[in-house]
Short mmCIF file of C-alpha atoms and ligand atoms in Angstrom, two decimals:
data_model
loop_
_atom_site.label_atom_id
_atom_site.label_comp_id
_atom_site.label_asym_id
_atom_site.label_seq_id
_atom_site.Cartn_x
_atom_site.Cartn_y
_atom_site.Cartn_z
CA MET A 174 55.74 55.77 119.59
CA ILE A 175 54.02 52.71 121.05
CA GLY A 176 56.48 50.59 119.07
CA ARG A 177 59.40 52.42 120.64
CA LEU A 178 58.27 52.16 124.29
CA ASP A 179 60.34 49.03 124.91
CA TYR A 180 63.41 50.97 123.83
CA LEU A 181 62.59 53.76 126.27
CA ALA A 182 61.89 51.24 129.04
CA ALA A 183 65.27 49.60 128.37
CA LEU A 184 66.88 53.04 128.44
CA GLY A 185 65.29 53.57 131.85
CA VAL A 186 63.36 56.82 131.45
CA ASP A 187 60.42 57.62 133.74
CA VAL A 188 58.49 60.22 131.75
CA LEU A 189 58.12 60.79 128.01
CA TRP A 190 57.64 64.49 127.13
CA LEU A 191 55.77 64.68 123.82
CA SER A 192 56.06 67.71 121.54
CA PRO A 193 52.65 69.29 120.81
CA LEU A 194 50.36 66.76 119.12
CA HIS A 195 47.20 68.82 118.51
CA PRO A 196 45.76 69.55 115.05
CA THR A 197 47.95 72.27 113.53
CA PRO A 198 48.80 74.05 110.27
CA ASN A 199 52.41 73.23 111.33
CA ILE A 200 53.77 76.73 110.93
CA ASP A 201 55.91 76.24 114.03
CA TYR A 202 56.62 72.52 114.54
CA GLY A 203 53.09 71.94 115.81
CA TYR A 204 53.22 74.61 118.53
CA ASP A 205 50.51 76.51 116.62
CA GLY A 206 47.48 74.45 117.59
CA THR A 207 43.87 74.67 116.41
CA ASP A 208 42.19 72.34 118.92
CA TYR A 209 43.46 71.66 122.45
CA LEU A 210 41.15 68.68 122.89
CA ALA A 211 42.18 66.63 119.87
CA VAL A 212 45.12 64.75 118.36
CA ALA A 213 46.42 65.79 114.93
CA PRO A 214 45.31 63.16 112.39
CA GLU A 215 48.92 62.74 111.19
CA MET A 216 49.81 61.87 114.78
CA GLY A 217 46.93 59.46 115.47
CA THR A 218 43.65 59.65 117.38
CA LEU A 219 42.51 60.10 120.97
CA GLU A 220 41.98 56.34 121.13
CA ILE A 221 45.57 55.72 120.03
CA PHE A 222 46.73 58.34 122.51
CA ASP A 223 44.92 56.50 125.30
CA ARG A 224 46.60 53.29 124.15
CA LEU A 225 50.00 55.04 124.27
CA VAL A 226 49.35 56.18 127.85
CA ALA A 227 48.27 52.67 128.85
CA GLU A 228 51.17 50.90 127.08
CA ALA A 229 53.64 53.38 128.58
CA GLY A 230 52.12 52.89 132.01
CA ARG A 231 52.58 49.14 131.72
CA ARG A 232 56.31 49.84 131.34
CA GLY A 233 56.47 52.32 134.21
CA ILE A 234 56.65 55.31 131.87
CA ARG A 235 54.30 58.29 132.19
CA ILE A 236 53.37 60.72 129.41
CA MET A 237 53.93 64.49 129.70
CA MET A 238 52.22 66.81 127.22
CA ASP A 239 53.57 70.08 125.85
CA MET A 240 50.82 72.64 126.55
CA VAL A 241 51.04 75.82 124.46
CA MET A 242 48.75 78.24 126.29
CA ASP A 243 50.38 81.57 125.50
CA TYR A 244 48.82 81.74 122.04
CA THR A 245 46.88 79.69 119.48
CA SER A 246 47.21 79.18 115.76
CA ASP A 247 45.51 81.93 113.77
CA ALA A 248 43.48 79.06 112.27
CA HIS A 249 42.06 78.16 115.71
CA PRO A 250 38.24 78.65 115.66
CA TRP A 251 38.61 81.02 118.61
CA PHE A 252 40.77 83.39 116.55
CA VAL A 253 38.71 82.95 113.40
CA GLN A 254 35.70 84.14 115.42
CA ALA A 255 37.71 86.80 117.29
CA ARG A 256 38.73 88.47 114.05
CA SER A 257 35.26 88.09 112.48
CA SER A 258 34.11 91.22 114.34
CA ARG A 259 34.94 93.48 117.24
CA THR A 260 31.70 92.35 118.90
CA SER A 261 32.45 88.64 118.67
CA PRO A 262 32.42 87.05 122.17
CA TYR A 263 35.85 85.70 121.29
CA HIS A 264 37.31 89.06 120.26
CA ASP A 265 38.58 89.71 123.78
CA TRP A 266 40.26 86.30 123.93
CA TYR A 267 43.20 87.92 122.13
CA ILE A 268 45.21 91.14 122.45
CA TRP A 269 44.11 93.98 120.17
CA ALA A 270 45.12 97.62 119.79
CA ASP A 271 43.88 100.47 117.63
CA GLY A 272 45.97 102.59 115.31
CA PRO A 273 46.53 103.52 111.68
CA PRO A 274 47.15 100.51 109.41
CA ASP A 275 50.61 101.78 108.48
CA ARG A 276 52.05 102.04 112.01
CA PRO A 277 52.08 99.26 114.66
CA PRO A 278 51.05 100.33 118.18
CA ASN A 279 54.68 100.12 119.45
CA ASN A 280 58.19 98.89 118.67
CA TRP A 281 57.77 95.36 120.07
CA PRO A 282 59.50 92.75 117.84
CA ALA A 283 58.34 89.23 117.12
CA PHE A 284 60.70 86.24 117.34
CA PHE A 285 61.63 84.13 114.34
CA SER A 286 62.53 87.10 112.12
CA SER A 287 58.81 87.84 111.97
CA GLY A 288 59.18 91.65 112.10
CA SER A 289 56.76 93.53 114.35
CA ALA A 290 54.90 91.70 117.13
CA TRP A 291 51.73 93.33 115.73
CA SER A 292 49.76 92.46 112.61
CA PHE A 293 46.92 94.52 111.20
CA ASP A 294 43.65 92.66 110.73
CA VAL A 295 41.69 94.19 107.89
CA SER A 296 38.29 92.79 108.89
CA THR A 297 38.29 94.40 112.34
CA ARG A 298 40.71 97.13 111.31
CA ARG A 299 42.68 96.50 114.51
CA TRP A 300 46.21 95.34 115.31
CA TYR A 301 46.66 92.03 117.12
CA LEU A 302 49.66 90.93 119.18
CA HIS A 303 51.86 87.92 118.40
CA TYR A 304 55.26 87.35 120.05
CA PHE A 305 56.06 84.75 117.43
CA THR A 306 54.83 84.59 113.82
CA HIS A 307 51.65 86.38 112.78
CA GLN A 308 50.05 82.92 112.67
CA GLN A 309 50.46 82.65 116.47
CA PRO A 310 48.19 85.35 118.04
CA GLU A 311 48.69 85.88 121.80
CA LEU A 312 45.84 84.79 124.06
CA ASN A 313 44.49 87.35 126.52
CA TRP A 314 45.00 85.69 129.91
CA ALA A 315 43.46 88.71 131.63
CA ASN A 316 40.16 87.35 130.29
CA PRO A 317 38.79 84.78 132.82
CA ALA A 318 37.09 82.92 129.96
CA VAL A 319 40.52 82.19 128.43
CA ARG A 320 41.86 80.92 131.74
CA ARG A 321 38.81 78.73 132.27
CA ALA A 322 39.19 77.25 128.78
CA MET A 323 42.87 76.51 129.41
CA HIS A 324 42.16 74.93 132.79
CA GLY A 325 39.52 72.78 131.09
CA ALA A 326 41.99 71.67 128.42
CA MET A 327 44.54 70.67 131.05
CA ARG A 328 41.95 68.70 133.02
CA PHE A 329 40.88 66.97 129.78
CA TRP A 330 44.37 65.49 129.36
CA LEU A 331 44.96 64.88 133.06
CA ASP A 332 41.72 62.88 133.09
CA ARG A 333 43.32 60.76 130.37
CA GLY A 334 46.16 59.92 132.72
CA VAL A 335 49.00 62.19 131.64
CA ALA A 336 51.75 62.92 134.16
CA GLY A 337 51.49 66.64 133.68
CA PHE A 338 52.72 69.30 131.32
CA ARG A 339 55.73 71.09 129.98
CA LEU A 340 54.22 74.57 129.91
CA ASP A 341 55.39 76.38 126.78
CA VAL A 342 56.64 79.98 127.32
CA ILE A 343 54.62 80.04 130.55
CA SER A 344 56.59 83.17 131.48
CA PHE A 345 54.77 85.16 128.76
CA LEU A 346 51.14 84.65 129.87
CA SER A 347 50.74 88.00 131.61
CA LYS A 348 51.34 90.88 129.20
CA PRO A 349 53.36 94.04 130.06
CA GLU A 350 51.52 96.69 132.09
CA THR A 351 51.41 99.18 129.19
CA LEU A 352 51.79 99.16 125.40
CA ASP A 353 54.68 101.63 125.65
CA ASP A 354 57.68 101.02 123.42
CA MET A 355 60.23 98.70 124.96
CA PRO A 356 63.69 100.18 125.70
CA ALA A 357 65.93 99.95 122.63
CA GLU A 358 68.49 97.83 124.50
CA LEU A 359 65.88 95.11 124.97
CA LEU A 360 64.91 94.84 121.29
CA GLY A 361 67.45 92.03 120.77
CA ARG A 362 66.33 90.31 123.98
CA ALA A 363 62.58 90.89 123.80
CA GLY A 364 61.93 87.81 125.95
CA ARG A 365 63.05 89.86 128.95
CA HIS A 366 60.31 92.40 128.26
CA TYR A 367 57.61 89.84 127.52
CA ALA A 368 58.35 87.61 130.52
CA ASN A 369 57.15 87.96 134.08
CA GLY A 370 54.21 90.30 133.51
CA PRO A 371 52.36 91.78 136.52
CA ARG A 372 49.69 89.05 136.88
CA LEU A 373 51.78 85.99 135.98
CA HIS A 374 52.02 84.59 139.51
CA GLU A 375 48.29 85.18 140.04
CA TYR A 376 47.58 83.07 136.93
CA LEU A 377 49.96 80.32 138.03
CA ARG A 378 48.55 80.13 141.55
CA GLU A 379 45.05 79.99 140.10
CA MET A 380 46.20 77.21 137.73
CA ARG A 381 47.57 75.27 140.69
CA ARG A 382 44.25 75.73 142.59
CA GLU A 383 41.97 75.00 139.64
CA VAL A 384 43.93 72.17 138.05
CA PHE A 385 47.03 70.56 139.56
CA GLU A 386 45.74 70.42 143.13
CA HIS A 387 43.00 68.07 141.94
CA TYR A 388 45.51 65.68 140.37
CA PRO A 389 48.05 64.61 143.02
CA GLY A 390 51.34 63.30 141.69
CA THR A 391 51.20 65.33 138.47
CA VAL A 392 53.94 67.72 137.36
CA ALA A 393 53.91 71.33 136.21
CA LEU A 394 57.21 71.95 134.37
CA GLY A 395 57.41 75.54 133.17
CA GLU A 396 59.52 76.82 130.29
CA GLY A 397 61.01 79.90 131.85
CA PHE A 398 61.94 81.61 128.63
CA GLY A 399 63.09 85.18 129.27
CA LEU A 400 63.36 84.71 133.05
CA ALA A 401 66.51 85.49 135.00
CA GLY A 402 67.76 82.67 137.21
CA ASP A 403 67.25 84.70 140.38
CA GLN A 404 63.52 84.83 139.63
CA ALA A 405 63.22 81.04 139.73
CA LEU A 406 62.18 80.73 143.38
CA ASP A 407 59.19 82.96 142.70
CA PHE A 408 57.93 80.07 140.55
CA VAL A 409 59.18 76.85 142.15
CA ALA A 410 59.53 77.52 145.91
CA PRO A 411 56.99 75.08 147.42
CA GLU A 412 55.24 77.76 149.44
CA ARG A 413 54.50 79.66 146.21
CA ARG A 414 52.18 76.84 145.12
CA GLU A 415 52.85 77.59 141.45
CA LEU A 416 55.18 75.31 139.43
CA ASP A 417 57.06 72.17 140.41
CA LEU A 418 59.97 72.52 137.99
CA LEU A 419 61.30 75.25 135.72
CA PHE A 420 63.54 75.19 132.67
CA LEU A 421 66.13 77.94 133.22
CA PHE A 422 68.12 78.95 130.11
CA GLU A 423 71.28 80.34 131.68
CA ILE A 424 73.46 77.38 130.73
CA SER A 425 71.89 77.15 127.28
CA ALA A 426 72.48 80.88 126.83
CA LEU A 427 76.22 80.39 127.47
CA THR A 428 76.50 78.86 123.99
CA PHE A 429 75.17 82.00 122.28
CA ALA A 430 77.50 84.93 121.69
CA GLU A 431 76.18 88.51 121.87
CA THR A 432 75.97 88.34 118.08
CA GLY A 433 73.56 85.39 118.40
CA ASP A 434 76.13 83.15 116.80
CA ARG A 435 77.46 80.10 118.61
CA GLN A 436 80.31 80.16 121.13
CA ARG A 437 81.93 77.49 123.25
CA PRO A 438 80.87 77.97 126.86
CA SER A 439 83.57 77.91 129.53
CA LEU A 440 83.68 75.21 132.18
CA ALA A 441 83.97 77.98 134.76
CA ASP A 442 80.66 79.53 133.66
CA ILE A 443 78.83 76.18 133.51
CA ARG A 444 80.15 75.15 136.92
CA ALA A 445 79.31 78.52 138.48
CA THR A 446 75.77 78.44 137.07
CA LEU A 447 75.11 74.89 138.32
CA LYS A 448 76.43 75.88 141.75
CA ARG A 449 74.25 78.99 141.83
CA TRP A 450 71.18 76.87 141.04
CA GLN A 451 72.03 74.41 143.83
CA ASP A 452 72.71 77.18 146.35
CA MET A 453 69.55 79.08 145.37
CA LEU A 454 66.99 76.32 144.91
CA VAL A 455 67.71 73.39 147.19
CA PRO A 456 67.94 75.15 150.58
CA ALA A 457 64.55 76.71 149.74
CA GLY A 458 63.04 73.27 149.17
CA ALA A 459 62.91 73.80 145.40
CA TRP A 460 64.50 71.56 142.79
CA PRO A 461 66.76 72.13 139.77
CA THR A 462 65.89 70.94 136.27
CA LEU A 463 68.95 69.81 134.31
CA PHE A 464 69.02 69.81 130.53
CA LEU A 465 71.58 70.42 127.79
CA GLY A 466 69.51 69.67 124.69
CA ASN A 467 66.02 70.24 123.36
CA HIS A 468 64.18 70.79 120.08
CA ASP A 469 65.03 74.52 120.02
CA VAL A 470 68.80 74.32 119.91
CA ALA A 471 71.65 72.54 118.16
CA ARG A 472 72.72 69.14 119.49
CA MET A 473 74.36 69.12 122.94
CA VAL A 474 77.47 67.33 121.67
CA ASP A 475 77.98 70.22 119.21
CA ARG A 476 77.30 72.94 121.79
CA PHE A 477 78.92 71.50 124.93
CA GLY A 478 81.02 68.58 123.66
CA ASP A 479 83.44 68.04 120.79
CA THR A 480 82.41 66.50 117.47
CA ALA A 481 85.95 65.70 116.35
CA PRO A 482 85.74 61.96 115.53
CA GLU A 483 88.19 61.03 118.28
CA HIS A 484 86.21 62.99 120.91
CA ARG A 485 82.56 62.87 119.85
CA MET A 486 81.38 59.81 121.73
CA ALA A 487 83.55 60.42 124.78
CA SER A 488 82.20 63.95 125.07
CA ALA A 489 78.62 62.74 124.54
CA LYS A 490 79.12 60.28 127.41
CA LEU A 491 80.66 62.99 129.59
CA LEU A 492 77.62 65.25 129.07
CA MET A 493 75.24 62.39 129.86
CA THR A 494 77.27 61.66 133.00
CA LEU A 495 76.80 65.26 134.14
CA LEU A 496 73.05 65.18 133.49
CA LEU A 497 72.60 61.88 135.35
CA THR A 498 74.91 62.37 138.33
CA HIS A 499 74.18 66.00 139.23
CA ARG A 500 71.35 66.96 141.59
CA GLY A 501 68.02 67.78 139.97
CA THR A 502 65.57 66.31 137.49
CA PRO A 503 67.42 65.45 134.28
CA VAL A 504 65.52 66.03 131.05
CA LEU A 505 67.20 64.16 128.19
CA TYR A 506 66.62 65.03 124.54
CA GLN A 507 65.84 62.27 122.04
CA GLY A 508 68.95 60.97 120.28
CA ASP A 509 71.43 62.52 122.70
CA GLU A 510 71.72 59.09 124.34
CA ILE A 511 73.45 57.80 121.17
CA GLY A 512 75.52 60.97 120.65
CA MET A 513 73.55 62.39 117.72
CA ALA A 514 75.16 65.52 116.27
CA ASN A 515 74.16 68.38 113.98
CA PRO A 516 73.87 67.34 110.34
CA ARG A 517 75.38 69.57 107.67
CA PHE A 518 72.57 71.17 105.66
CA GLU A 519 73.80 71.85 102.11
CA HIS A 520 71.05 74.28 101.09
CA LEU A 521 68.51 76.48 102.89
CA SER A 522 65.73 74.52 101.15
CA GLU A 523 66.64 71.56 103.39
CA LEU A 524 65.60 73.55 106.46
CA ARG A 525 62.10 73.52 107.94
CA ASP A 526 62.10 75.98 110.87
CA VAL A 527 59.81 78.96 110.27
CA ALA A 528 62.49 81.14 111.87
CA VAL A 529 64.88 80.17 109.07
CA LEU A 530 62.35 80.53 106.28
CA ASN A 531 61.50 84.05 107.50
CA ALA A 532 65.19 84.94 107.79
CA TRP A 533 65.81 83.55 104.30
CA ARG A 534 62.97 85.65 102.89
CA LYS A 535 64.45 88.72 104.58
CA VAL A 536 67.96 88.03 103.26
CA LEU A 537 66.61 87.64 99.73
CA ALA A 538 64.54 90.84 100.05
CA ASP A 539 67.57 92.78 101.35
CA GLY A 540 69.91 91.22 98.79
CA GLY A 541 71.88 89.70 101.65
CA ASP A 542 74.20 86.69 101.79
CA THR A 543 72.26 83.43 101.85
CA ALA A 544 75.50 81.42 102.19
CA ALA A 545 76.24 83.24 105.45
CA LEU A 546 72.70 82.49 106.67
CA LEU A 547 73.07 78.79 105.82
CA ASP A 548 76.42 78.68 107.59
CA ARG A 549 74.98 80.30 110.70
CA MET A 550 71.88 78.05 110.68
CA ASN A 551 74.18 75.03 110.55
CA ARG A 552 75.69 76.26 113.83
CA THR A 553 72.69 77.66 115.69
CA GLY A 554 69.52 76.81 113.79
CA ARG A 555 66.79 74.78 115.51
CA ASP A 556 66.62 72.31 112.61
CA THR A 557 70.06 70.98 113.55
CA GLY A 558 68.54 69.36 116.66
CA ARG A 559 65.36 68.19 114.95
CA THR A 560 66.65 65.61 112.46
CA PRO A 561 65.06 62.18 112.89
CA VAL A 562 66.25 59.83 115.60
CA GLN A 563 68.68 57.38 114.02
CA TRP A 564 67.33 53.95 114.86
CA SER A 565 69.27 51.88 112.31
CA ALA A 566 71.43 52.00 109.18
CA GLY A 567 68.30 51.19 107.11
CA PRO A 568 66.37 53.60 104.83
CA ASN A 569 65.68 56.94 106.55
CA ALA A 570 67.58 55.54 109.57
CA GLY A 571 64.54 53.43 110.38
CA PHE A 572 62.59 56.56 111.26
CA THR A 573 59.93 56.26 108.58
CA THR A 574 58.82 53.95 105.79
CA ALA A 575 57.81 57.00 103.71
CA PRO A 576 59.99 57.62 100.63
CA GLU A 577 61.70 60.39 102.61
CA SER A 578 61.44 61.91 106.10
CA TRP A 579 59.99 65.38 106.75
CA ILE A 580 63.50 66.71 107.35
CA LYS A 581 66.90 65.40 106.28
CA VAL A 582 68.37 62.47 108.20
CA ASN A 583 71.94 63.13 109.32
CA PRO A 584 74.05 61.22 106.75
CA ASP A 585 76.12 59.78 109.60
CA PHE A 586 73.14 57.57 110.51
CA ARG A 587 74.88 54.60 108.85
CA GLN A 588 77.52 54.68 111.60
CA VAL A 589 75.62 56.39 114.44
CA ASN A 590 72.36 54.63 115.26
CA VAL A 591 70.63 52.72 118.04
CA ALA A 592 71.08 49.31 116.43
CA ALA A 593 74.83 49.81 116.07
CA GLN A 594 75.16 50.71 119.75
CA GLU A 595 72.80 48.19 121.36
CA GLY A 596 74.86 45.82 123.48
CA ARG A 597 78.18 47.57 122.85
CA ALA A 598 79.58 48.26 126.32
CA ASP A 599 81.63 51.28 125.19
CA SER A 600 78.73 52.93 123.33
CA ALA A 601 77.00 56.15 124.35
CA LEU A 602 73.71 54.25 124.48
CA GLU A 603 74.91 51.57 126.90
CA HIS A 604 76.59 54.31 128.95
CA ALA A 605 73.30 56.21 129.26
CA ARG A 606 71.48 52.99 130.18
CA ALA A 607 74.04 52.13 132.84
CA LEU A 608 73.89 55.62 134.32
CA LEU A 609 70.09 55.55 134.49
CA ARG A 610 70.29 52.14 136.16
CA LEU A 611 72.88 53.49 138.64
CA ARG A 612 70.64 56.46 139.35
CA ARG A 613 67.80 54.13 140.26
CA GLU A 614 70.03 51.99 142.46
CA ARG A 615 71.88 54.77 144.28
CA ASP A 616 69.69 57.10 146.30
CA VAL A 617 72.74 59.34 146.71
CA LEU A 618 72.43 60.28 143.01
CA ARG A 619 68.79 61.20 143.36
CA ARG A 620 68.78 62.96 146.70
CA GLY A 621 72.39 63.44 147.82
CA GLU A 622 73.93 66.82 148.48
CA VAL A 623 76.26 68.19 145.78
CA ARG A 624 79.71 69.29 146.97
CA PHE A 625 81.69 71.30 144.39
CA VAL A 626 85.10 70.04 145.48
CA ASP A 627 87.01 72.11 142.93
CA MET A 628 85.79 75.45 141.58
CA GLU A 629 89.13 76.38 140.03
CA HIS A 630 90.38 73.61 137.75
CA ASP A 631 90.32 74.78 134.15
CA GLN A 632 89.46 71.43 132.56
CA VAL A 633 88.15 69.02 135.19
CA PHE A 634 84.70 69.46 136.73
CA ALA A 635 84.88 67.62 140.07
CA TYR A 636 81.96 67.25 142.47
CA GLU A 637 80.81 64.83 145.12
CA ARG A 638 77.36 63.49 145.88
CA VAL A 639 76.86 62.76 149.58
CA LEU A 640 73.93 61.19 151.40
CA GLY A 641 74.56 59.93 154.93
CA ASP A 642 77.58 57.67 154.63
CA GLU A 643 77.11 57.19 150.88
CA ARG A 644 79.64 59.21 148.87
CA LEU A 645 80.48 59.37 145.17
CA LEU A 646 83.09 61.50 143.45
CA VAL A 647 82.44 62.55 139.84
CA LEU A 648 85.36 63.69 137.68
CA LEU A 649 84.64 65.10 134.22
CA ASN A 650 87.65 66.01 132.08
CA TRP A 651 85.73 68.57 130.02
CA SER A 652 88.55 69.14 127.54
CA ASP A 653 90.40 67.58 124.61
CA ARG A 654 93.60 67.44 126.70
CA PRO A 655 94.70 64.61 129.02
CA CYS A 656 95.08 65.46 132.70
CA ARG A 657 96.46 63.93 135.90
CA TYR A 658 93.93 64.90 138.56
CA PRO A 659 94.79 64.62 142.27
CA LEU A 660 92.17 62.71 144.25
CA PRO A 661 90.80 64.32 147.42
CA GLY A 662 93.14 63.12 150.19
CA ALA A 663 90.39 62.71 152.78
CA VAL A 664 89.66 59.21 151.44
CA ALA A 665 92.40 56.57 151.69
CA ALA A 666 91.58 55.13 148.28
CA TRP A 667 88.95 55.69 145.65
CA THR A 668 87.47 52.91 143.53
CA PRO A 669 86.10 53.68 140.06
CA LEU A 670 82.57 52.40 139.41
CA PRO A 671 82.42 50.11 136.37
CA VAL A 672 79.78 52.34 134.75
CA CYS A 673 82.53 54.68 133.53
CA SER A 674 85.48 52.98 131.88
CA GLY A 675 87.67 56.07 131.76
CA GLY A 676 90.61 57.07 133.88
CA THR A 677 93.72 55.27 135.15
CA PRO A 678 94.27 55.50 138.91
CA VAL A 679 97.82 56.36 139.92
CA SER A 680 98.89 56.85 143.55
CA GLY A 681 96.75 59.64 144.94
CA ALA A 682 95.67 60.79 141.51
CA VAL A 683 93.98 59.61 138.34
CA ASP A 684 95.09 60.01 134.74
CA LEU A 685 92.16 61.25 132.67
CA ARG A 686 92.08 61.05 128.88
CA PRO A 687 90.29 63.77 126.89
CA PHE A 688 86.58 63.87 127.86
CA ASP A 689 86.99 61.01 130.38
CA ALA A 690 84.09 60.85 132.83
CA LEU A 691 84.71 58.96 136.05
CA ILE A 692 82.55 58.08 139.06
CA LEU A 693 84.47 56.85 142.10
CA GLU A 694 83.50 55.70 145.58
CA PRO A 695 85.66 55.36 148.68
CA GLY A 696 87.79 52.21 148.25
CA ARG A 697 86.70 48.93 149.75
O1 TEU B 229 60.34 78.15 122.88
C1 TEU B 229 60.50 79.43 123.44
C2 TEU B 229 61.28 80.22 122.46
O2 TEU B 229 60.95 81.29 122.11
C3 TEU B 229 62.45 79.51 121.88
O3 TEU B 229 62.01 78.94 120.65
C4 TEU B 229 63.58 80.45 121.61
O4 TEU B 229 63.13 81.43 120.72
C5 TEU B 229 64.67 79.63 121.00
O5 TEU B 229 64.99 78.69 121.96
C6 TEU B 229 65.83 80.54 120.65
O6 TEU B 229 67.02 79.85 120.83
C7 TEU B 229 59.03 77.59 122.91
C8 TEU B 229 59.09 76.28 122.14
O7 TEU B 229 60.04 75.42 122.76
C9 TEU B 229 59.49 76.59 120.71
O8 TEU B 229 59.68 75.38 119.97
C10 TEU B 229 58.37 77.41 120.09
O9 TEU B 229 58.73 77.77 118.76
C11 TEU B 229 58.15 78.69 120.91
O10 TEU B 229 58.09 78.48 122.32
C12 TEU B 229 56.79 79.26 120.55
O11 TEU B 229 55.82 78.36 121.06
#
């Protein structure tokens, strides 16, 4: 990572969000940690971590950790002690329930095809709760000792100079009021039942008081999994004194059909959701968080763009233009800046996500269709977004000098990689760099009001950014069809900024090619 900081500085990012780096059995991509105050040996040491923070700081980049406080690994010493006996002082650090060993306490399901959210522990002869795999037991945040330990862990890393935290499934910390069965209609959307428990805001306000308030300038970015957008202000309105930023999943959810398979979201839905966030958050002094990709979903160019060879890079640049010209804090996902796309996995054994391995086991046990599972995982599986960043056309795309990487490198790395795009003006990489530079130079892109100048057009997303007398018009032809788009008449002439090479101005309009992204300012 230290060796790649110059690349990130040249890209122009401000904060580097690291996936969990604590010691872990690696059941779930490192989210299942066994020591909050240490670095996994395969990742480095605390001393190396301190060097990373210092080296990043020298380049104007701050480090954000991913704090997983909803649960621990079942190999965490706390859980090992908790399950050693009902009288262990750590027993109440987790969520237990009594009942016969052949019937879980209720119908709650676990994510990742892990069956029931309860597992029976033979040593204590009690059930314990886990929203994810059975190796990820839920912490009992009603226990003040758990909260104190978590606050201590956060202060430990803040004292080492981190910028703050991405707070994993922060919406799940407070458990439902009762252990009653959840309504059948929620079984496929259990996150709704697990999120926003009765004491959640109490815990977040206490976290702000006990931790963040003592570290000015740090950031609490919550993962609002299972939250509805209209609950956002309860978390990020300044007067709530809870979180600074919140990942809302409404746009991400547009790419999932009811069946859970993938669907192409409509421009109308994306536009309406972005407008709702602006209208809801900004007048209340809150702030949107913009993202299209992360480590839990397929690549953004597959989900929101078009991977046909003639459209892939144009659509990748269009998506990056949206992220970097809309109002809010943009969170970019590694590799999206060069237009990385889903690989094609040829066999289930190439996949690493525990959710897939559990589903595979289930399909085999039920005599189901593994080919159908593979096909679906190639569209929606989390592994599709986790293949190594493609640095070069060299072995393993320059990601590792090991004989092979932990997960397959997308075979297109020989054509799509950082080295091949460095310095090429029309590349996705240089486009992202130029947009980040523009964003630094133009306050209107950071703070300006968003005006949705056209809520009807079925292929062009048009919006303005306005701050005082600064004004930019953004036109995104979010389709594989060309379009002549009329320019707003209020301005005598519009001048395209060089950062986007698309579009051909014609009198009073502009001809947009498929996936052209254009930024214009009033003519000089
Ligand atoms: O994700 C929340 C979560 O449950 C998602 O993985 C969700 O199930 C997925 O996006 C479905 O599309 C966080 C982390 O980002 C994820 O990597 C972890 O696996 C999960 O929590 C448990 O910590």
